[in-house]
């Protein structure tokens, strides 16, 4: 039986970090679990490479979009390889077979009467690639809070409004179509409010898949991106997907748009969408501007990928938000992996080597531990099935704890000194520990593939761990007489301070490497402010005003400058030349609120008089971001 699961395809405007790794590791874990249950599992991931955001990131790096996306897409592929993730398909939206699939989906929707031509004039969030229908110029995006841009263009529209009832019917008939329940409720509430038609093409950008027979139009990135789930397995008879695993912020695209597109095209729907929560850094949102993004590679190098996998799946309740910190990571590593699992493995294997020459003795084992193993296994299986990884791991650790206690109580070191009766009891202790370790190891295969496989080998099995099925988890499967292989520690204890320092040093190197890849210079460490302090009298000399952009055009012969006319409540709008062309398209600025320095001495740039300066936040090597008031104020309002 097949099981086809997917991760989101990641945007290539930024290199991979621990948030992307979180989803992909969880998907890899599900893959391994499903395989244990006997499914033929296919896991697809990939990269989302079109759209304005990528076009701008490439421009900021001084690269063509294709050059830029080749580099970053390669980084994602490499990241999954380094982390040992078992990816079957890596689909890029720039792949040729993908474009054909998107165009086919469009044609089907068109033929079935769900697409028409119209025009959109309104707000757009470039960061989320989202039309914000009810926003006004200067309004922030409801998803990310960034200021939306005004766009006005001819578009192809998808009749999303025709799908309200059909979608509600789907959610009703398949209550587990969207999991967890909280996400399902959000989607239900959203759809019940009514759905507006959706613009699915753009004429203002070139970096996209062309709409058939409409050379001016390229597809809206989400129409393009979602179709990856089909193009990744085109011609393989694997569609529909059994599971789309995603982060909670993209539920709407997956649970509303995607099934609506497929219904319109007359294609089968995915069976389930599971949205996990957000991974925070020390309870704070990870973001470029906060400089607190964590990468997976340094953790992989210092503690191993399994330590990261275990931490993410044990510490964070899957489906809810959770927090990452180096302290907590090393803490869990030492307490649960080095002391817990690692200790049980080395103790058990060392005793069998010492007392029985490395051969596991035959016995029925201790019946109480057998019962605990049965119960813990049942909880773990049920929890894995529901993607409740932390609960599954808790159950396995409950078994580890019981066996540890049992060994201490039985005091095998004393039994080893006794006669025949004690020798029989020692056999029972050794068998019980080995059989429990076998079950524990098999249950942990999906989460700790590398280390569990090592313990499995040391226990002397010939069949590789990833061939083991859940049917083999019952007590007594282990046969006496099996010889151990050579034993080595799987989780050596980590020195907390040294390992954190090492990870943080590697993190700095990784950031520098990624920046260089993206054509950017590493940021200098924030130095003490070099600017002298000023008095309020100095500050009031700067006349900062709110303005509205009336028009904007590229300055001929320059790829950085735009010429704007900005209304600041005076008789005539100001003529302003600004170095923001790499970050903003001129048409996207019209109607936007900006802040300008109104009393800057005029000067000529490329022959055009600039009567002021536009205020933008910009970091060394990064594209500028315009500054605007959060609430509505009339043009000319002074900033104080
Ligand atoms: N390209 C779209 C998805 C298209 S799918 C057809 C996109 N890409 S993304 O690069 O922004 O990746 C989003 C996904 O990465 C999230 O849905 C989540 O799976 C993962 N995460 C990225 N950062 C994350 C955290 N900080 N925490 C948890 N997951 C996060 O959206």
XYZ file of C-alpha atoms and ligand atoms in Angstrom:
671
model
C 0.000 0.000 0.000
C 1.352 3.410 -0.901
C 1.611 6.436 1.390
C 2.538 9.701 -0.269
C 3.464 12.585 2.012
C 4.839 16.058 1.395
C 6.473 18.986 3.169
C 5.866 22.548 2.024
C 8.238 23.558 -0.732
C 10.479 26.177 0.797
C 11.011 29.693 -0.488
C 14.523 30.262 -1.741
C 14.785 33.872 -0.588
C 16.584 32.594 2.510
C 18.854 29.642 3.205
C 17.505 26.712 5.264
C 17.248 27.081 9.038
C 15.968 25.022 11.934
C 12.311 25.940 11.202
C 12.507 24.308 7.778
C 14.422 21.404 9.311
C 11.639 20.973 11.885
C 8.987 20.226 9.252
C 11.260 18.081 7.130
C 12.482 16.057 10.124
C 8.892 15.485 11.224
C 8.018 14.350 7.690
C 11.012 12.000 7.654
C 9.869 10.592 11.016
C 6.359 9.993 9.684
C 7.856 8.335 6.627
C 9.874 5.943 8.771
C 6.896 5.220 11.001
C 4.596 4.475 8.076
C 7.249 2.246 6.569
C 7.342 0.311 9.851
C 3.628 -0.220 9.434
C 4.209 -1.789 6.041
C 3.469 1.126 3.686
C 5.535 1.947 0.598
C 6.211 5.543 1.505
C 7.155 8.383 -0.830
C 8.279 11.662 0.714
C 8.414 14.762 -1.471
C 9.859 18.159 -0.684
C 11.295 20.917 -2.857
C 11.762 24.611 -3.392
C 9.391 27.441 -4.263
C 11.370 29.632 -6.623
C 9.094 32.071 -8.420
C 7.514 35.381 -7.470
C 8.349 38.898 -6.530
C 10.017 38.095 -3.225
C 12.574 35.848 -4.931
C 13.020 38.291 -7.814
C 13.916 40.993 -5.292
C 16.186 38.800 -3.197
C 18.083 37.830 -6.364
C 18.405 41.486 -7.390
C 19.706 42.389 -3.931
C 22.344 39.664 -4.301
C 23.304 40.976 -7.743
C 22.270 37.697 -9.388
C 19.715 36.641 -11.972
C 16.723 34.874 -10.434
C 17.828 31.592 -12.010
C 21.399 31.863 -10.686
C 20.113 32.793 -7.277
C 17.508 30.053 -7.036
C 19.991 27.422 -8.255
C 22.250 28.284 -5.337
C 19.636 28.366 -2.604
C 17.701 25.368 -3.877
C 21.022 23.501 -3.823
C 21.439 24.534 -0.192
C 18.114 22.964 0.744
C 18.968 19.729 -1.048
C 22.358 19.662 0.662
C 20.822 20.376 4.066
C 18.526 17.365 3.834
C 21.432 15.202 2.685
C 23.636 16.337 5.603
C 20.837 15.653 8.064
C 20.356 12.176 6.577
C 16.696 12.744 5.702
C 15.151 10.117 3.501
C 13.773 12.313 0.704
C 12.375 10.568 -2.358
C 11.471 13.521 -4.578
C 12.916 17.011 -4.566
C 10.793 19.151 -6.840
C 11.757 22.658 -7.929
C 9.117 24.995 -9.310
C 11.596 25.983 -12.012
C 11.692 22.382 -13.293
C 10.271 21.933 -16.780
C 7.820 19.161 -15.927
C 6.386 21.400 -13.226
C 5.372 24.230 -15.563
C 3.443 21.765 -17.711
C 1.525 20.546 -14.658
C 0.602 24.087 -13.560
C -0.576 24.965 -17.048
C -2.604 21.777 -17.174
C -4.315 22.603 -13.881
C -5.143 26.056 -15.244
C -6.579 24.662 -18.482
C -8.769 22.224 -16.600
C -10.124 24.966 -14.329
C -10.666 27.228 -17.350
C -12.495 24.532 -19.328
C -14.752 23.861 -16.370
C -15.695 27.544 -16.207
C -13.896 28.517 -12.991
C -11.516 31.082 -14.425
C -12.239 34.529 -15.870
C -10.331 37.681 -16.709
C -10.726 40.731 -14.472
C -8.625 43.432 -12.912
C -7.325 43.899 -9.428
C -6.577 47.187 -7.835
C -5.655 46.984 -4.226
C -3.159 45.908 -1.643
C -0.640 43.077 -1.877
C 1.816 41.666 0.634
C 5.018 40.714 -1.157
C 6.413 38.846 1.845
C 3.448 36.484 2.080
C 2.646 36.727 -1.649
C -0.918 37.468 -0.580
C -3.677 39.736 -1.919
C -5.184 41.636 1.004
C -8.609 42.449 -0.355
C -9.945 44.652 2.398
C -6.791 46.690 3.082
C -6.224 50.363 2.230
C -2.958 51.826 0.928
C -0.418 51.905 3.731
C -2.242 49.205 5.729
C -0.189 46.392 7.206
C -0.599 42.806 6.059
C -2.901 40.911 8.465
C -0.532 37.918 8.371
C 2.900 39.431 8.951
C 2.326 43.122 9.765
C 4.488 44.378 6.923
C 3.079 47.317 4.984
C 1.157 46.154 1.917
C 1.904 47.523 -1.539
C -0.661 48.897 -3.941
C -0.963 46.950 -7.165
C -3.251 47.527 -10.089
C -3.305 45.033 -12.906
C -5.273 42.792 -15.215
C -5.530 39.303 -13.779
C -7.015 35.938 -14.304
C -9.409 35.199 -11.488
C -10.279 31.900 -9.923
C -13.927 31.601 -8.830
C -13.147 30.726 -5.240
C -16.543 32.114 -4.233
C -18.187 29.159 -5.986
C -16.568 26.723 -3.539
C -17.820 27.858 -0.149
C -20.489 25.173 0.170
C -18.368 22.449 -1.415
C -15.515 23.163 0.985
C -17.776 23.248 4.030
C -19.219 19.948 2.867
C -15.713 18.497 2.567
C -14.738 19.590 6.103
C -18.022 18.191 7.406
C -17.707 14.809 5.670
C -14.021 14.450 6.422
C -13.542 15.903 9.888
C -9.882 14.853 9.843
C -9.135 16.613 6.536
C -7.450 19.415 8.516
C -5.687 18.588 11.754
C -5.287 19.578 14.536
C -8.800 20.590 15.531
C -7.847 24.223 16.301
C -6.693 24.734 12.717
C -9.842 23.100 11.402
C -11.956 25.504 13.433
C -10.028 28.496 12.090
C -10.559 27.349 8.528
C -14.261 26.667 9.106
C -14.758 30.151 10.555
C -12.890 31.711 7.643
C -14.845 29.885 4.956
C -18.188 30.516 6.668
C -17.570 34.271 6.374
C -17.698 33.868 2.569
C -14.927 33.603 -0.003
C -13.836 36.215 -2.540
C -12.538 35.224 -5.956
C -8.801 34.919 -6.154
C -6.410 36.514 -8.589
C -4.163 33.753 -9.934
C -1.971 35.613 -12.426
C 0.318 38.643 -12.385
C 1.420 40.954 -15.172
C 3.852 43.060 -13.141
C 6.485 40.380 -12.750
C 8.337 38.202 -15.207
C 9.761 35.581 -12.864
C 7.035 32.983 -13.029
C 5.367 30.303 -15.114
C 3.654 31.767 -18.195
C -0.115 31.453 -18.471
C -0.861 29.505 -21.689
C -1.493 31.821 -24.661
C -1.228 34.931 -22.467
C 2.348 36.130 -22.795
C 1.917 39.038 -20.371
C 0.719 36.853 -17.517
C 2.628 34.625 -15.165
C 0.961 32.489 -12.510
C 0.466 33.709 -8.966
C 3.058 31.874 -6.862
C 0.608 29.893 -4.784
C -1.199 28.490 -7.859
C 2.242 27.491 -9.069
C 3.630 26.241 -5.734
C 0.749 24.040 -4.593
C 0.826 22.159 -7.894
C 4.304 20.917 -6.960
C 2.622 18.267 -4.881
C 1.389 16.758 -8.138
C 4.352 17.488 -10.404
C 6.728 15.858 -7.884
C 5.093 12.513 -8.632
C 3.768 13.129 -12.146
C 3.051 9.918 -14.058
C 3.623 7.732 -10.994
C 0.095 6.988 -9.964
C 0.759 8.369 -6.489
C -1.710 11.238 -6.427
C -3.665 12.023 -4.257
C -1.274 12.673 -1.408
C -2.065 10.953 1.853
C -0.674 13.826 3.884
C 0.465 17.409 3.404
C 2.546 18.380 6.411
C 2.789 22.161 6.810
C 3.381 24.965 9.306
C 0.309 26.662 10.749
C 0.811 29.923 8.836
C 0.010 28.373 5.463
C -3.138 26.482 6.396
C -5.428 28.739 4.375
C -3.571 28.074 1.136
C -3.636 24.344 1.701
C -7.042 23.799 3.235
C -9.021 26.296 1.133
C -7.311 27.280 -2.114
C -5.739 23.939 -2.934
C -8.843 21.730 -2.567
C -10.847 24.394 -4.444
C -8.370 24.369 -7.374
C -8.497 20.595 -7.471
C -12.287 20.436 -7.280
C -12.475 22.973 -10.102
C -10.104 20.864 -12.178
C -11.981 17.652 -11.380
C -8.931 16.095 -9.695
C -8.768 14.027 -6.506
C -8.106 15.879 -3.233
C -5.306 15.165 -0.750
C -6.522 13.034 2.127
C -5.187 15.079 5.034
C -3.473 18.306 5.979
C -1.634 18.498 9.273
C -0.389 21.893 10.434
C 2.255 21.997 13.140
C 3.040 25.003 15.303
C 5.889 27.466 15.260
C 9.320 26.910 16.590
C 10.425 29.942 18.571
C 13.884 30.808 19.824
C 13.873 31.214 23.590
C 10.144 31.981 23.301
C 10.722 34.724 20.765
C 9.875 34.595 17.075
C 12.922 33.744 14.960
C 13.605 36.426 12.413
C 16.343 37.917 10.345
C 15.950 41.321 11.949
C 16.207 39.902 15.479
C 19.287 38.000 14.365
C 18.119 34.923 16.302
C 17.692 32.362 13.541
C 19.240 28.996 14.386
C 20.645 26.657 11.745
C 20.617 22.871 11.984
C 24.124 22.131 10.685
C 26.064 23.276 13.802
C 23.846 21.105 16.005
C 24.340 18.180 13.645
C 28.114 18.629 13.855
C 28.344 18.872 17.648
C 25.602 16.588 19.015
C 24.454 14.702 15.911
C 21.206 14.942 13.960
C 19.442 12.495 16.246
C 19.920 14.869 19.188
C 18.163 17.599 17.206
C 15.399 15.235 16.054
C 14.823 13.991 19.572
C 14.756 17.488 21.031
C 12.309 18.857 18.463
C 9.912 15.954 18.673
C 10.101 15.430 22.435
C 10.179 19.018 23.663
C 7.543 20.503 21.348
C 4.009 19.128 21.377
C 3.452 18.537 17.671
C 0.735 20.916 16.515
C 1.538 23.564 19.138
C 4.199 26.263 19.260
C 7.410 25.386 21.041
C 10.687 26.942 21.954
C 14.239 26.085 21.045
C 17.250 26.958 23.180
C 20.764 25.553 23.236
C 20.534 25.021 27.012
C 17.370 22.971 26.703
C 18.837 21.010 23.783
C 21.984 19.990 25.648
C 19.962 19.414 28.827
C 17.663 16.939 27.069
C 20.581 15.327 25.304
C 22.358 14.599 28.571
C 19.367 13.595 30.658
C 17.343 11.573 28.140
C 19.812 10.340 25.542
C 23.156 10.013 27.344
C 21.770 9.037 30.774
C 18.484 7.432 29.735
C 18.707 5.468 26.507
C 22.500 5.493 26.207
C 22.921 4.226 29.714
C 20.384 1.413 29.328
C 22.098 0.286 26.132
C 25.648 0.326 27.469
C 24.647 -1.272 30.768
C 22.699 -4.084 29.120
C 25.323 -4.841 26.508
C 28.185 -4.622 29.019
C 26.445 -7.079 31.401
C 25.852 -9.610 28.603
C 29.488 -9.306 27.568
C 30.755 -9.594 31.112
C 28.526 -12.395 32.430
C 27.635 -14.405 29.317
C 30.551 -13.886 26.945
C 28.521 -11.634 24.659
C 25.719 -14.160 23.995
C 22.152 -13.225 24.930
C 20.817 -16.014 27.196
C 17.461 -17.703 26.569
C 14.609 -16.887 28.983
C 10.950 -15.842 28.985
C 11.964 -12.650 30.702
C 10.340 -10.872 33.592
C 6.551 -10.869 33.201
C 6.019 -7.516 34.842
C 8.455 -5.821 32.477
C 6.857 -7.730 29.600
C 3.507 -6.238 30.621
C 4.978 -2.715 30.896
C 6.543 -3.149 27.450
C 3.175 -4.189 26.037
C 1.433 -1.160 27.509
C 4.126 1.346 26.542
C 4.283 -0.063 23.017
C 0.524 0.294 22.623
C 0.651 3.950 23.745
C 3.626 4.670 21.479
C 1.941 3.102 18.444
C -1.277 4.984 19.023
C 0.604 8.253 19.560
C 2.778 7.873 16.458
C -0.376 7.222 14.468
C -1.779 10.531 15.670
C 1.546 12.344 15.117
C 1.774 12.861 18.892
C 5.504 12.343 18.912
C 6.231 13.714 22.368
C 3.667 11.343 23.861
C 5.123 8.399 21.947
C 8.589 9.253 23.257
C 7.332 9.672 26.803
C 5.877 6.168 26.619
C 9.202 4.737 25.422
C 11.039 6.532 28.216
C 8.583 5.145 30.740
C 9.690 1.695 29.610
C 13.365 2.676 29.827
C 12.746 3.940 33.383
C 11.042 0.686 34.438
C 13.857 -1.473 33.075
C 16.483 0.687 34.793
C 14.692 0.292 38.096
C 14.301 -3.437 37.546
C 18.026 -3.893 36.893
C 18.942 -2.014 40.062
C 16.463 -4.080 42.099
C 17.734 -7.372 40.712
C 21.376 -6.408 41.388
C 22.867 -8.654 38.655
C 26.371 -8.039 39.996
C 25.309 -9.980 43.119
C 23.534 -12.708 41.142
C 26.727 -13.261 39.145
C 28.434 -14.390 42.325
C 25.717 -16.940 43.280
C 24.926 -20.562 42.355
C 22.605 -22.210 39.770
C 19.392 -20.557 40.950
C 21.036 -17.137 40.777
C 22.475 -17.965 37.340
C 18.945 -18.653 36.071
C 17.733 -15.394 37.525
C 20.694 -13.595 35.983
C 19.705 -15.078 32.598
C 16.237 -13.654 33.139
C 17.591 -10.190 34.005
C 19.892 -10.159 30.983
C 17.223 -11.381 28.598
C 14.666 -8.924 29.979
C 17.039 -6.000 29.553
C 18.027 -7.054 26.034
C 14.449 -7.706 24.922
C 13.270 -4.381 26.352
C 16.201 -2.650 24.662
C 15.237 -4.309 21.372
C 11.655 -3.051 21.644
C 12.784 0.430 22.737
C 15.250 0.642 19.857
C 12.720 -0.477 17.273
C 10.150 2.008 18.571
C 12.731 4.784 18.385
C 13.855 4.006 14.829
C 11.577 6.666 13.281
C 12.879 9.436 15.591
C 16.503 8.363 16.094
C 17.319 6.499 12.879
C 21.093 6.707 13.152
C 21.584 5.898 16.827
C 18.820 3.303 17.014
C 20.407 1.510 14.036
C 23.747 1.486 15.914
C 22.241 -0.036 19.051
C 20.371 -2.538 16.862
C 23.630 -3.612 15.236
C 25.354 -3.925 18.623
C 22.488 -6.172 19.794
C 23.598 -8.513 17.009
C 20.681 -8.375 14.544
C 21.374 -9.119 10.884
C 18.182 -7.560 9.497
C 18.644 -3.772 9.318
C 16.448 -1.789 11.676
C 14.602 0.021 8.907
C 13.273 -3.320 7.648
C 11.575 -4.026 10.978
C 7.772 -3.850 11.074
C 5.484 -3.077 13.995
C 4.382 -6.734 14.057
C 7.826 -7.618 15.450
C 7.397 -5.438 18.525
C 5.800 -8.035 20.775
C 7.616 -9.424 23.797
C 9.549 -12.646 23.248
C 10.517 -12.009 19.647
C 14.187 -11.981 20.661
C 15.685 -15.478 20.614
C 18.350 -16.527 23.092
C 21.738 -17.458 21.658
C 22.225 -14.303 19.635
C 25.761 -12.883 19.807
C 26.385 -9.199 20.350
C 28.610 -7.201 18.038
C 31.279 -4.851 19.321
C 29.897 -2.236 21.648
C 30.554 1.492 21.697
C 28.777 4.402 23.393
C 26.077 5.921 21.204
C 25.481 9.108 23.178
C 28.647 10.253 24.943
C 27.863 12.824 27.641
C 28.167 16.405 26.426
C 29.950 19.118 28.356
C 27.191 21.732 28.536
C 29.284 24.886 28.332
C 31.789 23.623 25.780
C 29.209 22.132 23.439
C 27.049 25.270 23.485
C 30.090 27.411 22.728
C 31.062 25.099 19.908
C 27.564 25.234 18.375
C 27.447 28.994 18.645
C 30.856 29.374 17.009
C 29.825 27.068 14.177
C 26.582 28.997 13.863
C 28.558 32.194 13.206
C 30.583 30.455 10.518
C 27.414 29.044 8.970
C 25.751 32.468 8.896
C 28.810 33.967 7.205
C 28.880 31.139 4.674
C 25.180 31.538 3.873
C 25.501 35.310 3.533
C 28.368 34.905 1.146
C 26.328 32.421 -0.883
C 23.590 34.993 -1.150
C 26.019 37.632 -2.323
C 25.944 39.533 0.962
C 28.694 40.636 3.287
C 28.586 39.422 6.888
C 27.168 42.029 9.241
C 29.754 43.695 11.430
C 29.160 43.064 15.124
C 26.944 45.838 16.465
C 29.382 48.441 17.745
C 28.676 51.114 20.325
C 26.865 53.955 18.539
C 29.457 56.030 16.758
C 27.066 58.939 16.304
C 27.352 61.662 18.931
C 24.325 62.324 21.144
C 22.184 65.308 20.191
C 19.814 67.527 22.124
C 16.130 67.917 21.381
C 16.990 71.271 19.818
C 19.211 69.477 17.341
C 16.485 66.943 16.585
C 13.771 69.499 15.855
C 15.983 70.861 13.123
C 15.059 67.770 11.105
C 11.640 68.252 9.546
C 10.166 64.769 9.124
C 6.796 64.635 7.345
C 4.294 61.981 6.343
C 3.701 61.955 2.599
C 1.732 59.994 -0.004
C 3.432 58.811 -3.188
C 1.568 60.301 -6.187
C 3.689 58.730 -8.902
C 6.952 56.893 -9.295
C 9.218 55.984 -12.198
C 12.588 54.382 -12.744
C 15.391 56.908 -13.310
C 16.758 56.235 -16.788
C 20.236 54.739 -16.789
C 20.144 53.737 -13.119
C 19.086 50.411 -11.663
C 18.954 51.752 -8.097
C 17.116 55.076 -8.337
C 13.410 55.867 -8.502
C 11.941 59.306 -9.134
C 8.878 59.936 -6.958
C 6.393 62.738 -6.474
C 5.284 62.853 -2.870
C 2.364 64.885 -1.535
C 3.213 66.366 1.872
C 0.235 68.691 2.042
C 1.920 71.517 0.104
C 0.611 73.170 -3.077
C 2.771 70.916 -5.263
C 4.066 67.392 -4.538
C 7.803 67.176 -3.836
C 10.129 65.680 -6.425
C 12.267 63.088 -4.671
C 14.945 60.763 -6.005
C 15.435 57.663 -3.837
C 17.786 54.671 -4.024
C 15.068 52.045 -3.530
C 14.599 50.605 -7.034
C 16.030 47.201 -6.091
C 13.496 46.869 -3.320
C 10.329 48.392 -4.793
C 8.657 48.442 -8.173
C 7.507 51.994 -8.999
C 3.866 50.992 -9.523
C 3.800 49.323 -6.132
C 4.572 52.614 -4.407
C 1.739 54.722 -5.748
C -0.715 55.524 -2.954
C 1.674 54.421 -0.202
C 2.419 56.511 2.855
C 6.073 57.297 3.415
C 8.164 59.498 5.689
C 10.410 62.144 4.191
C 13.007 64.592 5.459
C 11.373 67.773 4.150
C 14.038 70.361 4.962
C 17.033 68.698 3.369
C 18.815 71.086 1.027
C 17.729 70.210 -2.542
C 20.292 68.523 -4.749
C 20.438 67.085 -8.233
C 20.747 63.358 -8.854
C 21.162 62.244 -12.484
C 19.897 65.647 -13.542
C 16.701 65.455 -11.467
C 16.219 67.780 -8.499
C 15.553 65.907 -5.278
C 13.658 68.072 -2.790
C 13.967 65.874 0.236
C 14.867 62.380 1.296
C 12.707 59.329 1.815
C 13.271 57.479 5.115
C 14.002 53.768 4.950
C 15.429 51.221 7.346
C 18.410 49.522 5.814
C 21.105 47.232 7.035
C 24.498 46.927 5.421
C 24.165 44.809 2.269
C 20.399 44.392 2.653
C 17.581 45.952 0.658
C 15.976 49.093 2.172
C 12.556 48.875 3.811
C 10.344 51.956 3.754
C 9.108 53.423 7.006
C 5.448 54.462 7.375
C 2.993 55.400 10.163
C 0.996 52.456 11.473
C -2.280 54.405 11.780
C -3.884 56.772 9.320
C -2.578 60.365 9.395
C -2.975 63.036 6.719
C -0.073 63.966 4.434
C 2.089 66.726 5.853
C 1.789 65.502 9.471
C 5.046 66.193 11.248
C 6.973 63.479 13.117
C 8.048 64.567 16.565
N 6.794 28.444 -0.223
C 5.787 28.459 0.762
C 5.120 27.102 0.872
C 4.533 26.596 -0.398
S 3.880 24.993 -0.200
C 3.091 24.674 -1.622
C 6.395 28.823 2.113
N 7.728 28.635 2.219
S 8.629 28.939 3.524
O 9.999 28.803 3.130
O 8.238 30.158 4.115
O 8.389 27.720 4.452
C 7.338 27.671 5.281
C 7.389 26.380 6.088
O 8.662 26.204 6.719
C 6.398 26.459 7.216
O 5.100 26.141 6.806
C 6.990 25.462 8.153
O 6.691 24.197 7.668
C 8.488 25.723 8.022
N 8.956 26.754 8.943
C 9.735 27.830 8.644
N 10.028 28.500 9.793
C 9.460 27.896 10.837
C 9.501 28.062 12.221
N 10.142 29.041 12.814
N 8.824 27.149 12.975
C 8.189 26.085 12.416
N 8.150 25.900 11.125
C 8.670 26.817 10.292
O 5.666 29.225 2.983
